[in-house]
XYZ file of C-alpha atoms in Angstrom:
496
model
C -28.598 -3.519 -25.535
C -30.138 -0.601 -23.635
C -29.147 0.035 -20.032
C -31.441 -1.177 -17.259
C -31.359 -0.565 -13.503
C -29.823 -4.022 -13.076
C -27.294 -3.560 -15.919
C -26.141 0.085 -16.035
C -24.014 1.243 -18.973
C -21.248 3.857 -18.659
C -19.447 5.496 -21.590
C -15.650 5.769 -21.318
C -12.822 6.806 -23.623
C -12.314 3.122 -24.513
C -15.946 2.325 -25.167
C -19.186 1.511 -23.387
C -19.193 -0.676 -20.253
C -21.982 -2.733 -18.749
C -21.855 -2.978 -14.963
C -24.090 -4.534 -12.355
C -26.427 -3.301 -9.628
C -25.650 -4.895 -6.268
C -28.522 -4.516 -3.844
C -26.491 -4.021 -0.692
C -25.249 -0.877 0.974
C -28.610 0.887 0.821
C -32.099 0.462 -0.539
C -31.113 1.734 -3.983
C -28.108 -0.589 -4.243
C -24.593 0.101 -5.488
C -23.380 0.067 -9.100
C -20.230 -1.965 -9.702
C -17.948 -2.046 -12.740
C -15.090 -4.536 -12.614
C -12.117 -5.459 -14.756
C -11.967 -2.173 -16.693
C -8.715 -2.022 -18.707
C -6.762 1.196 -18.182
C -3.770 -0.059 -20.192
C -2.965 -2.799 -22.678
C -1.861 -6.241 -21.512
C 1.865 -5.931 -20.642
C 2.956 -9.040 -22.519
C 4.923 -9.812 -25.682
C 6.530 -6.641 -27.065
C 4.787 -4.569 -24.367
C 6.469 -6.429 -21.509
C 9.030 -4.301 -19.650
C 7.615 -1.255 -21.436
C 5.637 1.695 -20.042
C 1.875 1.101 -19.979
C 0.294 1.497 -23.415
C -3.310 2.589 -23.996
C -5.805 -0.269 -24.194
C -7.415 -1.104 -27.515
C -10.850 0.552 -27.738
C -13.823 -1.711 -28.332
C -17.096 -1.483 -30.188
C -20.476 -2.306 -28.732
C -20.885 -2.795 -25.005
C -18.207 -4.590 -22.968
C -19.197 -6.503 -19.848
C -17.530 -5.170 -16.695
C -18.981 -7.788 -14.348
C -15.966 -9.808 -13.180
C -12.595 -8.808 -11.757
C -9.822 -8.885 -14.336
C -6.619 -10.953 -14.085
C -4.202 -9.992 -11.337
C -0.526 -9.161 -11.796
C 1.702 -12.275 -11.853
C 2.846 -13.208 -8.353
C 4.043 -16.199 -6.362
C 1.123 -18.234 -5.031
C 3.124 -20.461 -2.660
C 2.454 -18.221 0.346
C 4.405 -17.686 3.577
C 3.064 -18.135 7.102
C 2.365 -14.394 7.136
C 0.653 -14.446 3.731
C -1.671 -17.228 4.860
C -3.518 -14.925 7.269
C -3.709 -11.979 4.850
C -6.483 -12.332 2.255
C -5.313 -12.349 -1.355
C -6.746 -13.248 -4.745
C -4.811 -14.474 -7.779
C -6.650 -14.515 -11.110
C -4.652 -15.812 -14.109
C -4.533 -13.980 -17.419
C -2.600 -11.365 -19.366
C -4.894 -8.321 -19.031
C -3.749 -7.500 -15.500
C -3.786 -3.694 -15.847
C -7.392 -3.107 -14.905
C -9.391 -1.272 -12.273
C -12.770 -1.509 -10.548
C -15.385 1.134 -9.685
C -18.156 1.273 -7.070
C -20.652 4.160 -7.183
C -24.134 5.143 -6.040
C -25.114 6.512 -9.426
C -23.717 7.481 -12.810
C -24.997 11.006 -12.179
C -23.515 13.716 -9.972
C -19.986 14.716 -8.999
C -19.012 12.894 -5.797
C -15.585 12.651 -4.140
C -13.363 9.940 -5.599
C -11.070 7.632 -3.619
C -8.488 5.447 -5.377
C -7.027 2.585 -3.329
C -3.547 1.168 -4.029
C -2.963 -2.237 -2.463
C 0.072 -3.355 -0.491
C 2.115 -6.550 -0.619
C 5.808 -5.514 -0.582
C 5.543 -4.561 -4.292
C 5.390 -8.300 -5.006
C 1.886 -9.521 -4.154
C -1.712 -8.296 -3.933
C -4.468 -6.970 -6.178
C -7.491 -4.710 -6.260
C -9.805 -7.744 -6.244
C -9.375 -8.700 -2.573
C -12.787 -8.824 -0.903
C -11.715 -6.537 1.971
C -11.262 -3.784 -0.622
C -14.878 -3.980 -1.754
C -15.989 -0.389 -2.276
C -19.638 -0.868 -1.336
C -19.449 0.925 2.007
C -17.551 3.868 0.527
C -20.103 4.147 -2.282
C -22.900 3.901 0.277
C -21.407 6.940 2.003
C -21.224 9.088 -1.123
C -17.744 8.259 -2.450
C -16.848 6.800 -5.846
C -14.320 4.095 -4.932
C -11.678 2.748 -7.328
C -9.260 -0.163 -6.809
C -6.525 -1.098 -9.283
C -3.809 -3.550 -10.231
C -0.233 -2.655 -11.155
C 2.765 -4.697 -12.229
C 4.593 -6.318 -9.330
C 8.000 -7.807 -8.613
C 10.427 -8.048 -11.508
C 7.880 -7.030 -14.131
C 7.091 -3.844 -12.235
C 10.383 -2.813 -10.651
C 13.345 -4.665 -12.186
C 15.887 -2.333 -13.831
C 19.384 -2.835 -15.213
C 19.933 0.837 -16.038
C 18.546 0.574 -19.570
C 15.025 1.228 -20.788
C 12.300 2.772 -18.652
C 12.332 2.076 -14.871
C 9.495 2.134 -12.342
C 6.958 0.438 -14.594
C 4.739 -0.447 -11.628
C 4.605 3.206 -10.620
C 3.842 4.248 -14.203
C 0.965 1.746 -14.162
C -0.435 3.579 -11.140
C -0.090 6.885 -12.975
C -1.893 5.429 -16.010
C -4.746 4.312 -13.756
C -4.991 7.809 -12.264
C -5.020 9.295 -15.768
C -7.924 6.980 -16.586
C -9.701 8.280 -13.473
C -9.104 11.870 -14.556
C -10.511 11.205 -18.031
C -13.400 8.869 -17.167
C -14.573 9.046 -13.574
C -17.200 11.704 -14.329
C -19.058 9.009 -16.302
C -19.450 7.134 -12.994
C -20.696 10.110 -10.980
C -17.250 11.077 -9.677
C -15.559 14.463 -9.480
C -12.133 14.396 -11.203
C -11.325 17.610 -9.330
C -11.619 15.873 -5.937
C -9.527 12.699 -5.982
C -7.961 11.124 -2.891
C -5.418 8.330 -3.257
C -4.972 5.974 -0.325
C -2.988 2.834 0.239
C -1.505 0.492 2.817
C 2.065 -0.793 3.243
C 3.622 -0.827 -0.266
C 0.475 1.012 -1.331
C 1.250 3.768 1.180
C 4.876 3.828 0.043
C 3.490 4.206 -3.478
C 1.327 7.119 -2.309
C 4.332 9.017 -0.947
C 6.213 8.258 -4.166
C 3.333 9.475 -6.350
C 3.229 12.700 -4.334
C 6.629 13.697 -5.764
C 6.482 12.145 -9.254
C 6.216 14.829 -11.956
C 4.057 12.512 -14.099
C 1.488 12.218 -11.291
C 1.179 15.937 -10.637
C -2.399 17.169 -10.671
C -3.910 13.677 -10.861
C -4.958 13.679 -7.185
C -5.543 16.253 -4.498
C -5.422 14.392 -1.180
C -3.508 11.363 0.054
C -3.783 8.838 2.882
C -0.749 6.678 3.712
C -1.358 3.713 6.014
C 1.771 2.021 7.422
C 4.196 3.238 4.789
C 6.053 6.486 4.170
C 8.652 8.173 2.013
C 11.836 6.155 2.513
C 11.125 2.865 0.733
C 12.930 3.545 -2.526
C 16.302 2.399 -3.812
C 19.172 3.749 -5.896
C 19.950 2.559 -9.439
C 23.067 0.868 -8.043
C 20.944 -1.113 -5.579
C 18.499 -2.047 -8.343
C 21.433 -3.388 -10.357
C 22.577 -5.548 -7.431
C 19.099 -7.053 -7.241
C 18.847 -7.552 -10.996
C 22.245 -9.187 -11.271
C 21.462 -11.613 -8.464
C 18.077 -12.493 -9.991
C 19.759 -13.200 -13.335
C 22.392 -15.350 -11.601
C 19.712 -17.426 -9.860
C 18.014 -17.974 -13.218
C 21.271 -18.557 -15.131
C 20.492 -15.955 -17.791
C 22.017 -12.734 -19.099
C 21.643 -9.812 -16.708
C 19.154 -7.891 -18.822
C 15.412 -7.567 -19.187
C 15.668 -9.658 -22.346
C 17.383 -12.398 -20.382
C 14.745 -12.308 -17.665
C 11.952 -12.314 -20.278
C 13.332 -15.557 -21.743
C 12.473 -17.468 -18.562
C 9.078 -19.135 -17.993
C 6.970 -17.009 -15.670
C 6.640 -19.592 -12.902
C 10.416 -20.015 -12.798
C 10.868 -16.247 -12.577
C 8.370 -15.947 -9.720
C 10.109 -18.746 -7.800
C 13.501 -17.091 -8.319
C 12.149 -13.738 -7.118
C 10.828 -15.437 -3.978
C 14.241 -17.027 -3.415
C 15.862 -13.632 -3.854
C 13.541 -12.105 -1.262
C 14.522 -14.853 1.160
C 18.204 -14.146 0.588
C 17.675 -10.464 1.332
C 15.921 -11.304 4.596
C 18.558 -13.836 5.627
C 21.537 -11.533 5.004
C 20.431 -7.878 4.921
C 23.902 -6.468 4.267
C 24.521 -3.248 2.395
C 27.531 -4.766 0.656
C 25.228 -7.352 -0.914
C 22.074 -5.331 -1.524
C 22.690 -1.610 -1.061
C 19.514 0.247 -0.020
C 17.524 -2.992 -0.148
C 19.276 -4.061 3.065
C 17.513 -1.176 4.827
C 14.064 -1.650 3.324
C 14.072 -5.482 3.160
C 12.116 -5.586 -0.108
C 13.844 -6.811 -3.249
C 11.668 -4.766 -5.616
C 10.898 -1.124 -4.913
C 10.610 2.216 -6.726
C 13.963 3.398 -8.055
C 15.338 6.932 -7.725
C 16.274 7.269 -11.385
C 16.348 11.092 -11.459
C 13.537 11.400 -13.990
C 10.398 9.401 -13.240
C 11.357 9.556 -9.563
C 13.665 12.578 -9.072
C 14.721 11.821 -5.484
C 13.843 10.205 -2.163
C 10.182 11.104 -1.515
C 10.840 12.114 2.101
C 13.427 14.668 1.005
C 11.346 16.026 -1.877
C 8.281 16.381 0.352
C 10.417 18.275 2.884
C 11.496 20.568 0.035
C 7.861 21.350 -0.776
C 7.342 19.179 -3.861
C 3.903 18.094 -2.624
C 2.811 21.288 -0.871
C -0.532 21.350 -2.691
C -1.526 17.820 -1.552
C -3.385 17.359 1.736
C -2.121 14.368 3.701
C -3.315 11.929 6.361
C -0.665 9.464 7.550
C -0.331 6.936 10.336
C 0.773 3.553 11.608
C -0.365 0.650 13.757
C 0.891 0.222 17.306
C 2.440 -3.220 16.783
C 3.230 -3.298 13.058
C 6.148 -5.737 13.110
C 4.367 -8.433 15.093
C 2.652 -9.586 11.896
C 6.052 -10.700 10.566
C 7.370 -12.358 13.725
C 4.402 -14.002 15.459
C 2.931 -16.329 12.769
C 6.398 -17.696 11.959
C 7.266 -18.311 15.617
C 10.316 -16.070 15.264
C 9.310 -13.694 18.058
C 9.474 -16.454 20.663
C 12.978 -17.481 19.532
C 14.723 -14.130 19.122
C 17.926 -13.317 20.932
C 18.187 -10.069 22.898
C 20.737 -8.834 20.355
C 18.137 -8.506 17.548
C 16.598 -5.388 19.102
C 20.022 -3.719 19.096
C 20.607 -4.699 15.458
C 17.282 -3.175 14.391
C 17.906 -0.075 16.495
C 21.316 0.414 14.893
C 19.870 0.095 11.373
C 16.824 2.311 11.839
C 17.671 4.848 14.555
C 21.469 4.933 14.733
C 21.229 4.891 18.552
C 20.933 1.220 19.538
C 21.638 1.444 23.270
C 19.524 4.548 23.861
C 16.607 3.209 21.802
C 16.494 -0.243 23.381
C 16.823 1.173 26.903
C 13.880 3.503 26.278
C 11.707 0.711 24.908
C 12.646 -1.520 27.843
C 11.630 1.241 30.265
C 8.292 1.615 28.476
C 7.581 -2.129 28.779
C 9.906 -3.768 31.320
C 8.152 -7.158 31.029
C 8.611 -7.446 27.253
C 10.417 -10.479 25.892
C 13.481 -10.037 23.650
C 11.269 -10.720 20.622
C 8.695 -8.153 21.703
C 11.438 -5.562 22.173
C 12.811 -6.313 18.707
C 9.337 -5.985 17.190
C 8.823 -2.660 18.974
C 12.128 -1.312 17.652
C 11.324 -2.387 14.090
C 7.822 -0.899 14.318
C 9.236 2.406 15.475
C 12.188 2.533 13.094
C 10.646 1.224 9.885
C 7.097 2.549 10.177
C 6.506 5.156 12.856
C 9.575 7.386 12.557
C 9.333 7.685 8.750
C 5.628 8.570 9.025
C 6.323 11.268 11.601
C 9.204 12.558 9.492
C 6.687 13.180 6.707
C 4.253 14.800 9.145
C 6.993 17.087 10.457
C 8.006 18.045 6.922
C 4.545 18.534 5.391
C 2.579 21.281 7.205
C -1.066 20.539 7.859
C -0.677 16.759 7.874
C -3.121 14.733 9.984
C -1.678 11.810 12.002
C -3.358 8.687 13.352
C -2.434 5.527 15.246
C -4.415 2.280 15.021
C -4.251 0.519 18.381
C -7.013 -2.123 18.535
C -5.421 -5.503 19.254
C -6.171 -8.666 17.321
C -7.122 -11.783 19.249
C -5.235 -14.054 16.848
C -2.310 -16.143 18.089
C -3.492 -15.778 21.677
C -3.417 -12.008 21.318
C 0.256 -11.863 20.378
C -0.404 -10.206 16.999
C -1.484 -7.024 18.758
C -2.342 -4.052 16.546
C -0.238 -5.518 13.770
C 0.500 -4.514 10.197
C -2.577 -4.541 7.889
C -5.030 -4.990 10.773
C -6.595 -1.557 10.167
C -7.764 -2.416 6.638
C -11.075 -4.116 7.561
C -11.854 -1.073 9.728
C -11.038 1.449 6.997
C -13.268 -0.400 4.524
C -15.950 -1.052 7.182
C -15.493 -4.744 6.377
C -14.924 -6.364 9.764
C -17.664 -8.858 8.933
C -15.849 -10.145 5.835
C -15.187 -13.878 6.406
C -11.660 -13.588 4.974
C -10.640 -11.224 7.791
C -11.516 -13.471 10.691
C -8.190 -15.267 10.946
C -6.446 -11.899 11.133
C -8.917 -10.272 13.537
C -9.038 -13.302 15.832
C -12.005 -12.040 17.859
C -15.102 -9.902 17.539
C -14.044 -6.494 16.300
C -15.816 -3.349 17.558
C -18.127 -1.916 14.922
C -17.855 1.498 16.586
C -14.132 1.584 15.773
C -14.802 0.661 12.151
C -17.499 3.345 12.011
C -15.107 5.978 13.355
C -12.172 5.089 11.123
C -14.220 4.657 7.950
C -16.047 7.942 8.594
C -12.750 9.785 9.105
C -11.431 8.540 5.739
C -14.670 9.588 4.004
C -14.632 13.010 5.687
C -11.014 13.596 4.689
C -11.797 12.682 1.070
C -14.800 14.979 1.069
C -13.370 18.037 2.852
C -9.701 17.498 3.739
C -10.573 17.342 7.462
C -10.828 13.897 9.127
C -12.216 15.379 12.335
C -9.237 16.170 14.557
C -6.488 18.845 14.642
C -3.589 18.693 12.209
C -0.247 17.531 13.545
C 2.299 20.245 14.358
C 5.503 20.385 16.434
C 3.627 22.323 19.091
C 0.757 19.873 19.578
C 1.882 16.532 18.043
C -1.824 15.711 17.707
C -2.649 12.118 16.761
C -5.990 10.307 16.654
C -5.761 6.913 18.353
C -8.290 4.420 16.992
C -9.185 1.732 19.532
C -12.275 0.340 21.233
C -12.575 3.871 22.542
C -10.950 6.281 20.091
C -9.397 9.485 21.372
C -7.137 12.362 20.454
C -3.656 11.885 21.910
C -0.296 13.618 21.928
C 2.276 11.554 20.062
C 5.005 10.646 22.527
C 7.876 10.014 20.104
C 9.579 13.328 20.670
C 13.009 12.429 19.322
C 13.466 13.697 15.751
C 13.056 10.868 13.233
C 16.415 9.793 11.914
C 17.436 9.485 8.287
C 18.297 6.363 6.387
C-alpha cells in the first residue's frame, strides 16, 4: 500500500510503519505513529533479561494504536485516582510513540519518560500527547519501560536495572530511526517527571546512555533516588517472603503476574508504614520499593555524586520543583489534617539532618501553618527541592525553575502539588483527564510560558532566563504571572 497524506509511511530499522494524520495542532495536521516496538516482548525466556531487539517485519506494520503498557497494579490509591493513567494489557510493552509535523527535515527531538514511582505509568497517558510539541516544531517521543519487580528487582545475580536499560534501548532506537520522522538525532532532549526525572539524572551518568541525548529536563526528581545492592536484596527477600517462593528471579517468575503485582503493592505499603533503615536500607530514605541500583557497572555510583564529579559535563540541564510537592500525597488521603506536630521533625531529621532548625525556619515562614502543612513543607524541601538545587550547584550552567500555580482541588489544599505542572508543560490544560487535579480554570498564559520554555530549551539550550549560579541563584517562577526570582534556600543541600 502506498503512503497517502492520511496514512503516512516511515521506514525504520525494523521495517515500514503506517501512521496517521491527525488534523489538530495546525492546518496541516500532525503525523502520529503509536505502539512502535523498540525491543522484543520481555516475556518467557526474555523476562528478567536485558532488552532484546524486536523481530523485524515484512510489509507495512500499522502504528495506529498505543501498544500494551508495562504490567502494574490497577487497584489505585486515593492519590492515583486523581492522576491520569492508562493500562493496556499485552506482552509487547516495550514500545514508543512519535508525533511530528512531517517526515522531512531535521527538527529538535524531545523524549519524555513518565513518572509513577518506578511502579506505574506509561507513555500512552493523554496528557503526554505530543501534538502541541509537534505543532511547535519538535518531534516528540513517549515510551514505556519495565516497572516494579520486572524492571528493578535484583538479587545480586544476572543483569540489574532492566527498566533503565529499556530506556537506553528506546534512546538507541531514537538515534537510529528518528531521522525517518523528521527529527535530528544530533539534537535530542530527554525530559521526565518524578521517577521520570530521577531516571533522567540516572541516565546522565550511565555509560551506556552516553551520547544518546544532549539536553535534559528533570521535573520534581533529582539524583539521589537510587539504592545499594544490599538494599535491593532486602526488598527482594521481603517480596519473595510475601509470595512464599525462593528468593530469586526464577522464584518470582513462577508466580502469576496478578499475585506478584499485589505483593509488590503490599511491599510498598510496608515500606511506607515502617521506613526504617534496618528493614529497608536506602529504601527507607527514598520511600520507593523499586529504584535504580548502584551496581558499579550499569550505574557506577549515586548520580548526584557523579554529576558533581563532571560525569555529565557535556549535557545541558534544566531542573526544578513544585512549591507544594508533598501535598499530593497527604491531602487526598486525609493524612495532612490528622498529622501530629512530631512528623515535621521526623522528616526534617531524615532529609536535612537539622530537625529543630529546619522546622523553626518553616514555622517562621508560615506561622499559621497546621502541623500537617509544616510536615508537607519539610518533605517538599528535603525530598525534592534540596536534591534539585544540589544538582544545580554541582552542574555549571544549569537552569532552575519553580512551578507555583495552585490547584483548586480539595478546596485549594493541594496547592502547587506534585505532577501539577505536567498539563502546563504539554500545553494540555484542556484535557478532560486533568480537571480533577487542576480543580479550577487554569491560566493558558502560564501553560504558554512553560511549554514555550521547554521548546526553546530543546531547540537552543536556553529556556529564556539566566542560568543558576551561586552568585545569582536565578530561578524562573511559573505562576499566573511568571517572573524571575532569586531562590531563597541558601543553606547548602544536605546529603543522604
